[in-house]
Amino acid sequence: MSKLAIYFLLLGSVVAERDTTPVFILDYDKTLKHVDVNGNPFDKMKSSDFSKIVDDAIKLSHIVIIFVEDSFCSEDISIKDKHGSPYYHLSVGLKEKQVKYLPAVSQPYNTLKRKLPPKDVNIFYLSDGNAQLNLYDHKLDYYYIYFKDNKNDSRASKLRGHDLSMKEVLLVMHQIAKKPTIGFYTGKFNPVMVEKINFKSVKTYPVHRHPGVTISSSGALFRFVGVYSTIGNRRSMFSQIPLVTEESWQKHQLVTRMAYTDFELEFTFDFQTDRWIVESVALLEGGEEVGRTPLRAGAPWSWSYTCSEPLVLVNLRDGSALTISHYQIQPFKNNYLKKDDEGGVGGDDNLDDDPLSDPPGGGGGGGGGSSSNSTKFGKSINCGPYFNAPILAGLMVTAFCISILTYGVVSMYNLRANDRYDDQHGKPLVIAAEAGH
C-alpha cells in the first residue's frame, strides 16, 4: 500500500526580525579577488560568513569606508524613475567586477559596528551641500559616513546622489592615501517586514483503495471497481451493489442481467469444452438495448478474467458513456451443462428437463476436471499480459523459421561454381557421323 506524503503550510507564522539587508562591497583596487560572491537573491548570508569578509578587508586594505543608509532593501536597488536606475556607478562597477553585491546578509550593520566600533572622530554626515569633505586622517583606519537628504526629494533622486557621492569619496581618499581602499554600502535595517513560514510534516495515513463491489449469481461472479457515467462535463458515480434481475441458460451459453438505479447491464457468455468466453456487454434502459460493446475475452474453466483497462459502453440514445474502471469476471458451469459434456443430456429438447436455477455445485468443470466454486474467484488471467502462451509460441516459431532461412542463405553464399566446364587434359569429345550414300 503506497503512502501519500502530504505537507501543509501552517497558518501560524511568526514575524521575523528585519535582519537581512543588501550589501555592496566597493573594491575598485580589486583587493578582495578571492572572495566568491553568490548573487542569488534567495540565499541568505550568515553573520559569521560576512564577518570573515570584513576581516579580510581590514587585513588587505589600508582604509575602510562604511556608507550607511537609514533604511535599505532590495526594492531600493530595483527602483527607477524617468532617468533610469539611480545606481549608475554601482552598475558600472558590477560589470567591471570592481563591486560585489550581497543580496541578503544577516545584520550586516551590527557586524560592522562590532568589528569596527564607530567613534566621534570617524563619523561623518554627508549631504548635497558638503559633498567635498576633508575626511582623510592618517591616524584613522576606517570611517562611517551617513547621508543627510532633502526631505522634498524623491527616493530615486536621493539614491542617485548617494551613488555619486560614494564614487567621489572613494576616488578622493584613494588619491590622497595612495593605498588600497575598500568601501561597504548598506543600511541600518531593512524596512520590509518579513514573515517566516514554518514547514511542518503532518503524519501520513495509509490510503486504502476502494475494494469495489462483488456480485454473485447462480452462474457467474463479478467484481466492479469505479463504475461511473459521463455526459458532457458531468460525472455520476455508482457505488451501490447491482441486483441480478435475470439469468437465462441456453446450450453452451449464459446471459446474466443486473440492474442499477438508472440502467441495466447484460453479459453474454459462450461456453466451450475447455474454456469460457464473455462475448459482449450490453447497456439497457427501460428494458431496451441502447448500446453494446463486444469483449471476446475469456479464460480456462475455474479461472477468472481481470482487466484494469476501462470498459466503456456508449449510450446511442443520449450520447452518454458508462465506464467500468476495473472488472473481474468468472462464470461457472451449470449442472445440465456438465451432464451434456458427459453425454448424459443431449440436444435442445432436453434443456427444459433440467432446472435453470440449479446452482453450480462442485464436481469436474470443463476439460481440466477442477472443481467450480461460485463463492470466490479462481486464478486470474490479466487482459494485458506481457507474455502468454500464444505470444511465446509465436516467438519460438518465428525464431525457428528465421534460423532455417539464415542457414539457407549462408549455404547459398558458400557454394562455389566451376570456372571451367571442359578439362583441357581430358580426351576430346569425338562425335562420329556416318556419311550418307
Short mmCIF file of N, CA and C in Angstrom, two decimals, residues 316-407:
data_model
loop_
_atom_site.label_atom_id
_atom_site.label_comp_id
_atom_site.label_asym_id
_atom_site.label_seq_id
_atom_site.Cartn_x
_atom_site.Cartn_y
_atom_site.Cartn_z
N LEU A 316 -26.22 5.03 -27.21
CA LEU A 316 -26.53 5.61 -28.52
C LEU A 316 -27.76 6.50 -28.50
N ARG A 317 -28.49 6.49 -27.41
CA ARG A 317 -29.71 7.29 -27.34
C ARG A 317 -29.40 8.75 -26.97
N ASP A 318 -28.60 8.96 -25.93
CA ASP A 318 -28.33 10.33 -25.49
C ASP A 318 -26.85 10.71 -25.58
N GLY A 319 -25.99 9.79 -26.05
CA GLY A 319 -24.58 10.11 -26.22
C GLY A 319 -23.74 10.00 -24.96
N SER A 320 -24.33 9.57 -23.85
CA SER A 320 -23.56 9.40 -22.62
C SER A 320 -22.74 8.12 -22.70
N ALA A 321 -21.84 7.96 -21.73
CA ALA A 321 -20.95 6.79 -21.71
C ALA A 321 -20.89 6.25 -20.29
N LEU A 322 -20.98 4.94 -20.18
CA LEU A 322 -20.83 4.25 -18.90
C LEU A 322 -19.46 3.57 -18.89
N THR A 323 -18.70 3.80 -17.83
CA THR A 323 -17.34 3.29 -17.75
C THR A 323 -17.18 2.44 -16.50
N ILE A 324 -16.57 1.27 -16.67
CA ILE A 324 -16.18 0.40 -15.55
C ILE A 324 -14.65 0.40 -15.53
N SER A 325 -14.06 1.04 -14.52
CA SER A 325 -12.61 1.24 -14.50
C SER A 325 -11.86 -0.08 -14.36
N HIS A 326 -12.33 -0.96 -13.51
CA HIS A 326 -11.66 -2.25 -13.29
C HIS A 326 -12.74 -3.31 -13.06
N TYR A 327 -12.56 -4.48 -13.66
CA TYR A 327 -13.56 -5.52 -13.51
C TYR A 327 -12.89 -6.89 -13.50
N GLN A 328 -13.57 -7.84 -12.86
CA GLN A 328 -13.14 -9.24 -12.79
C GLN A 328 -14.37 -10.11 -12.95
N ILE A 329 -14.28 -11.11 -13.84
CA ILE A 329 -15.44 -11.94 -14.20
C ILE A 329 -15.02 -13.40 -14.17
N GLN A 330 -15.94 -14.26 -13.70
CA GLN A 330 -15.73 -15.70 -13.77
C GLN A 330 -17.08 -16.41 -13.75
N PRO A 331 -17.48 -17.08 -14.85
CA PRO A 331 -18.71 -17.88 -14.84
C PRO A 331 -18.42 -19.30 -14.37
N PHE A 332 -19.51 -20.04 -14.06
CA PHE A 332 -19.40 -21.41 -13.59
C PHE A 332 -20.36 -22.29 -14.38
N LYS A 333 -20.02 -23.57 -14.50
CA LYS A 333 -20.85 -24.49 -15.27
C LYS A 333 -22.10 -24.87 -14.49
N ASN A 334 -23.21 -24.92 -15.22
CA ASN A 334 -24.46 -25.38 -14.63
C ASN A 334 -24.53 -26.90 -14.68
N ASN A 335 -25.40 -27.50 -13.87
CA ASN A 335 -25.48 -28.96 -13.79
C ASN A 335 -25.82 -29.59 -15.13
N TYR A 336 -26.79 -28.99 -15.86
CA TYR A 336 -27.18 -29.62 -17.12
C TYR A 336 -26.07 -29.53 -18.15
N LEU A 337 -25.23 -28.47 -18.05
CA LEU A 337 -24.12 -28.34 -18.98
C LEU A 337 -23.05 -29.38 -18.68
N LYS A 338 -22.86 -29.70 -17.39
CA LYS A 338 -21.91 -30.75 -17.05
C LYS A 338 -22.37 -32.09 -17.58
N LYS A 339 -23.68 -32.38 -17.44
CA LYS A 339 -24.20 -33.64 -17.94
C LYS A 339 -24.10 -33.71 -19.46
N ASP A 340 -24.30 -32.56 -20.10
CA ASP A 340 -24.19 -32.53 -21.56
C ASP A 340 -22.77 -32.83 -22.00
N ASP A 341 -21.77 -32.32 -21.22
CA ASP A 341 -20.38 -32.63 -21.55
C ASP A 341 -20.07 -34.10 -21.34
N GLU A 342 -20.76 -34.73 -20.34
CA GLU A 342 -20.51 -36.14 -20.05
C GLU A 342 -21.33 -37.07 -20.93
N GLY A 343 -22.24 -36.53 -21.75
CA GLY A 343 -23.07 -37.36 -22.62
C GLY A 343 -24.38 -37.77 -22.01
N GLY A 344 -24.71 -37.29 -20.79
CA GLY A 344 -25.96 -37.67 -20.15
C GLY A 344 -27.14 -36.93 -20.71
N VAL A 345 -26.94 -35.71 -21.19
CA VAL A 345 -28.02 -34.90 -21.74
C VAL A 345 -27.58 -34.44 -23.10
N GLY A 346 -28.41 -34.54 -24.08
CA GLY A 346 -28.02 -34.12 -25.42
C GLY A 346 -29.18 -33.52 -26.15
N GLY A 347 -28.88 -32.55 -26.99
CA GLY A 347 -29.91 -31.93 -27.82
C GLY A 347 -30.62 -30.83 -27.09
N ASP A 348 -31.32 -30.00 -27.87
CA ASP A 348 -32.03 -28.88 -27.30
C ASP A 348 -33.31 -29.31 -26.61
N ASP A 349 -33.84 -30.52 -26.93
CA ASP A 349 -35.11 -30.93 -26.34
C ASP A 349 -34.98 -31.25 -24.87
N ASN A 350 -33.79 -31.58 -24.42
CA ASN A 350 -33.60 -31.97 -23.04
C ASN A 350 -33.26 -30.80 -22.13
N LEU A 351 -33.16 -29.56 -22.68
CA LEU A 351 -32.76 -28.42 -21.86
C LEU A 351 -33.83 -28.08 -20.84
N ASP A 352 -35.10 -28.30 -21.21
CA ASP A 352 -36.17 -27.93 -20.30
C ASP A 352 -36.32 -28.91 -19.15
N ASP A 353 -35.71 -30.11 -19.27
CA ASP A 353 -35.84 -31.09 -18.21
C ASP A 353 -35.01 -30.73 -16.99
N ASP A 354 -33.97 -29.89 -17.16
CA ASP A 354 -33.11 -29.51 -16.05
C ASP A 354 -33.51 -28.13 -15.56
N PRO A 355 -33.64 -27.95 -14.28
CA PRO A 355 -34.00 -26.63 -13.76
C PRO A 355 -32.86 -25.65 -13.98
N LEU A 356 -33.21 -24.44 -14.43
CA LEU A 356 -32.20 -23.43 -14.68
C LEU A 356 -31.67 -22.84 -13.39
N SER A 357 -32.41 -23.05 -12.32
CA SER A 357 -32.00 -22.44 -11.07
C SER A 357 -31.03 -23.29 -10.28
N ASP A 358 -30.62 -24.46 -10.82
CA ASP A 358 -29.67 -25.29 -10.08
C ASP A 358 -28.35 -24.55 -9.95
N PRO A 359 -27.86 -24.38 -8.76
CA PRO A 359 -26.59 -23.67 -8.60
C PRO A 359 -25.45 -24.51 -9.09
N PRO A 360 -24.38 -23.88 -9.50
CA PRO A 360 -23.21 -24.63 -9.96
C PRO A 360 -22.50 -25.25 -8.79
N GLY A 361 -22.76 -26.49 -8.53
CA GLY A 361 -22.15 -27.15 -7.39
C GLY A 361 -20.76 -27.64 -7.70
N GLY A 362 -20.24 -28.48 -6.82
CA GLY A 362 -18.90 -28.99 -7.02
C GLY A 362 -18.88 -30.02 -8.11
N GLY A 363 -17.76 -30.53 -8.41
CA GLY A 363 -17.60 -31.51 -9.46
C GLY A 363 -16.66 -31.02 -10.51
N GLY A 364 -16.39 -31.87 -11.47
CA GLY A 364 -15.45 -31.52 -12.52
C GLY A 364 -15.97 -30.42 -13.38
N GLY A 365 -15.15 -29.47 -13.71
CA GLY A 365 -15.52 -28.36 -14.56
C GLY A 365 -14.66 -28.34 -15.78
N GLY A 366 -15.24 -28.53 -16.96
CA GLY A 366 -14.51 -28.44 -18.20
C GLY A 366 -13.56 -29.58 -18.36
N GLY A 367 -12.59 -29.35 -19.23
CA GLY A 367 -11.65 -30.41 -19.53
C GLY A 367 -10.63 -30.61 -18.44
N GLY A 368 -10.47 -29.61 -17.54
CA GLY A 368 -9.43 -29.72 -16.53
C GLY A 368 -9.82 -30.59 -15.38
N GLY A 369 -11.12 -30.81 -15.17
CA GLY A 369 -11.56 -31.66 -14.08
C GLY A 369 -11.45 -31.01 -12.73
N SER A 370 -11.23 -29.67 -12.64
CA SER A 370 -11.14 -28.99 -11.37
C SER A 370 -12.51 -28.59 -10.90
N SER A 371 -12.67 -28.38 -9.62
CA SER A 371 -13.96 -28.06 -9.04
C SER A 371 -14.28 -26.61 -9.24
N SER A 372 -15.61 -26.29 -9.34
CA SER A 372 -16.09 -24.93 -9.51
C SER A 372 -16.62 -24.44 -8.18
N ASN A 373 -16.32 -23.20 -7.84
CA ASN A 373 -16.77 -22.60 -6.59
C ASN A 373 -17.29 -21.22 -6.90
N SER A 374 -18.59 -20.99 -6.65
CA SER A 374 -19.22 -19.72 -7.00
C SER A 374 -19.10 -18.68 -5.91
N THR A 375 -18.36 -18.96 -4.85
CA THR A 375 -18.24 -18.01 -3.75
C THR A 375 -16.96 -17.19 -3.81
N LYS A 376 -15.99 -17.60 -4.59
CA LYS A 376 -14.75 -16.84 -4.69
C LYS A 376 -14.14 -17.04 -6.07
N PHE A 377 -13.29 -16.10 -6.45
CA PHE A 377 -12.64 -16.16 -7.75
C PHE A 377 -11.49 -17.15 -7.72
N GLY A 378 -11.26 -17.77 -8.88
CA GLY A 378 -10.10 -18.63 -9.04
C GLY A 378 -8.90 -17.82 -9.48
N LYS A 379 -7.90 -18.50 -9.98
CA LYS A 379 -6.73 -17.82 -10.51
C LYS A 379 -7.15 -16.93 -11.68
N SER A 380 -6.48 -15.79 -11.80
CA SER A 380 -6.92 -14.80 -12.78
C SER A 380 -5.95 -14.70 -13.94
N ILE A 381 -6.51 -14.35 -15.10
CA ILE A 381 -5.75 -14.03 -16.30
C ILE A 381 -5.96 -12.55 -16.58
N ASN A 382 -4.85 -11.81 -16.69
CA ASN A 382 -4.94 -10.38 -16.92
C ASN A 382 -5.17 -10.09 -18.39
N CYS A 383 -5.86 -8.98 -18.65
CA CYS A 383 -6.21 -8.65 -20.03
C CYS A 383 -5.01 -8.18 -20.84
N GLY A 384 -3.96 -7.72 -20.18
CA GLY A 384 -2.81 -7.21 -20.93
C GLY A 384 -1.52 -7.80 -20.46
N PRO A 385 -1.31 -9.11 -20.55
CA PRO A 385 -0.03 -9.69 -20.11
C PRO A 385 1.07 -9.37 -21.11
N TYR A 386 2.28 -9.28 -20.59
CA TYR A 386 3.41 -9.04 -21.48
C TYR A 386 3.73 -10.29 -22.30
N PHE A 387 3.64 -11.46 -21.68
CA PHE A 387 3.90 -12.71 -22.38
C PHE A 387 2.87 -13.74 -21.92
N ASN A 388 2.30 -14.42 -22.88
CA ASN A 388 1.43 -15.55 -22.58
C ASN A 388 1.80 -16.69 -23.52
N ALA A 389 1.06 -17.79 -23.44
CA ALA A 389 1.40 -18.97 -24.24
C ALA A 389 1.36 -18.69 -25.74
N PRO A 390 0.32 -18.03 -26.29
CA PRO A 390 0.35 -17.75 -27.74
C PRO A 390 1.50 -16.85 -28.16
N ILE A 391 1.82 -15.85 -27.33
CA ILE A 391 2.92 -14.95 -27.70
C ILE A 391 4.25 -15.70 -27.70
N LEU A 392 4.50 -16.50 -26.67
CA LEU A 392 5.74 -17.26 -26.61
C LEU A 392 5.83 -18.27 -27.74
N ALA A 393 4.71 -18.94 -28.06
CA ALA A 393 4.73 -19.89 -29.17
C ALA A 393 5.02 -19.19 -30.49
N GLY A 394 4.43 -18.02 -30.69
CA GLY A 394 4.70 -17.28 -31.91
C GLY A 394 6.15 -16.85 -32.02
N LEU A 395 6.75 -16.42 -30.90
CA LEU A 395 8.16 -16.04 -30.93
C LEU A 395 9.05 -17.23 -31.23
N MET A 396 8.73 -18.40 -30.67
CA MET A 396 9.55 -19.58 -30.92
C MET A 396 9.45 -20.02 -32.38
N VAL A 397 8.23 -20.02 -32.94
CA VAL A 397 8.07 -20.40 -34.35
C VAL A 397 8.79 -19.42 -35.26
N THR A 398 8.68 -18.13 -34.95
CA THR A 398 9.37 -17.12 -35.76
C THR A 398 10.87 -17.30 -35.71
N ALA A 399 11.42 -17.55 -34.52
CA ALA A 399 12.86 -17.77 -34.39
C ALA A 399 13.31 -19.01 -35.16
N PHE A 400 12.48 -20.07 -35.13
CA PHE A 400 12.84 -21.29 -35.85
C PHE A 400 12.85 -21.05 -37.36
N CYS A 401 11.86 -20.35 -37.88
CA CYS A 401 11.82 -20.06 -39.32
C CYS A 401 12.97 -19.16 -39.75
N ILE A 402 13.30 -18.18 -38.91
CA ILE A 402 14.41 -17.29 -39.25
C ILE A 402 15.73 -18.05 -39.27
N SER A 403 15.89 -19.01 -38.35
CA SER A 403 17.13 -19.80 -38.33
C SER A 403 17.25 -20.65 -39.60
N ILE A 404 16.13 -21.23 -40.07
CA ILE A 404 16.17 -22.01 -41.32
C ILE A 404 16.52 -21.10 -42.50
N LEU A 405 15.91 -19.93 -42.56
CA LEU A 405 16.20 -19.00 -43.65
C LEU A 405 17.66 -18.55 -43.61
N THR A 406 18.18 -18.29 -42.42
CA THR A 406 19.58 -17.87 -42.30
C THR A 406 20.53 -18.97 -42.76
N TYR A 407 20.23 -20.22 -42.37
CA TYR A 407 21.08 -21.33 -42.79
C TYR A 407 21.06 -21.49 -44.31
#
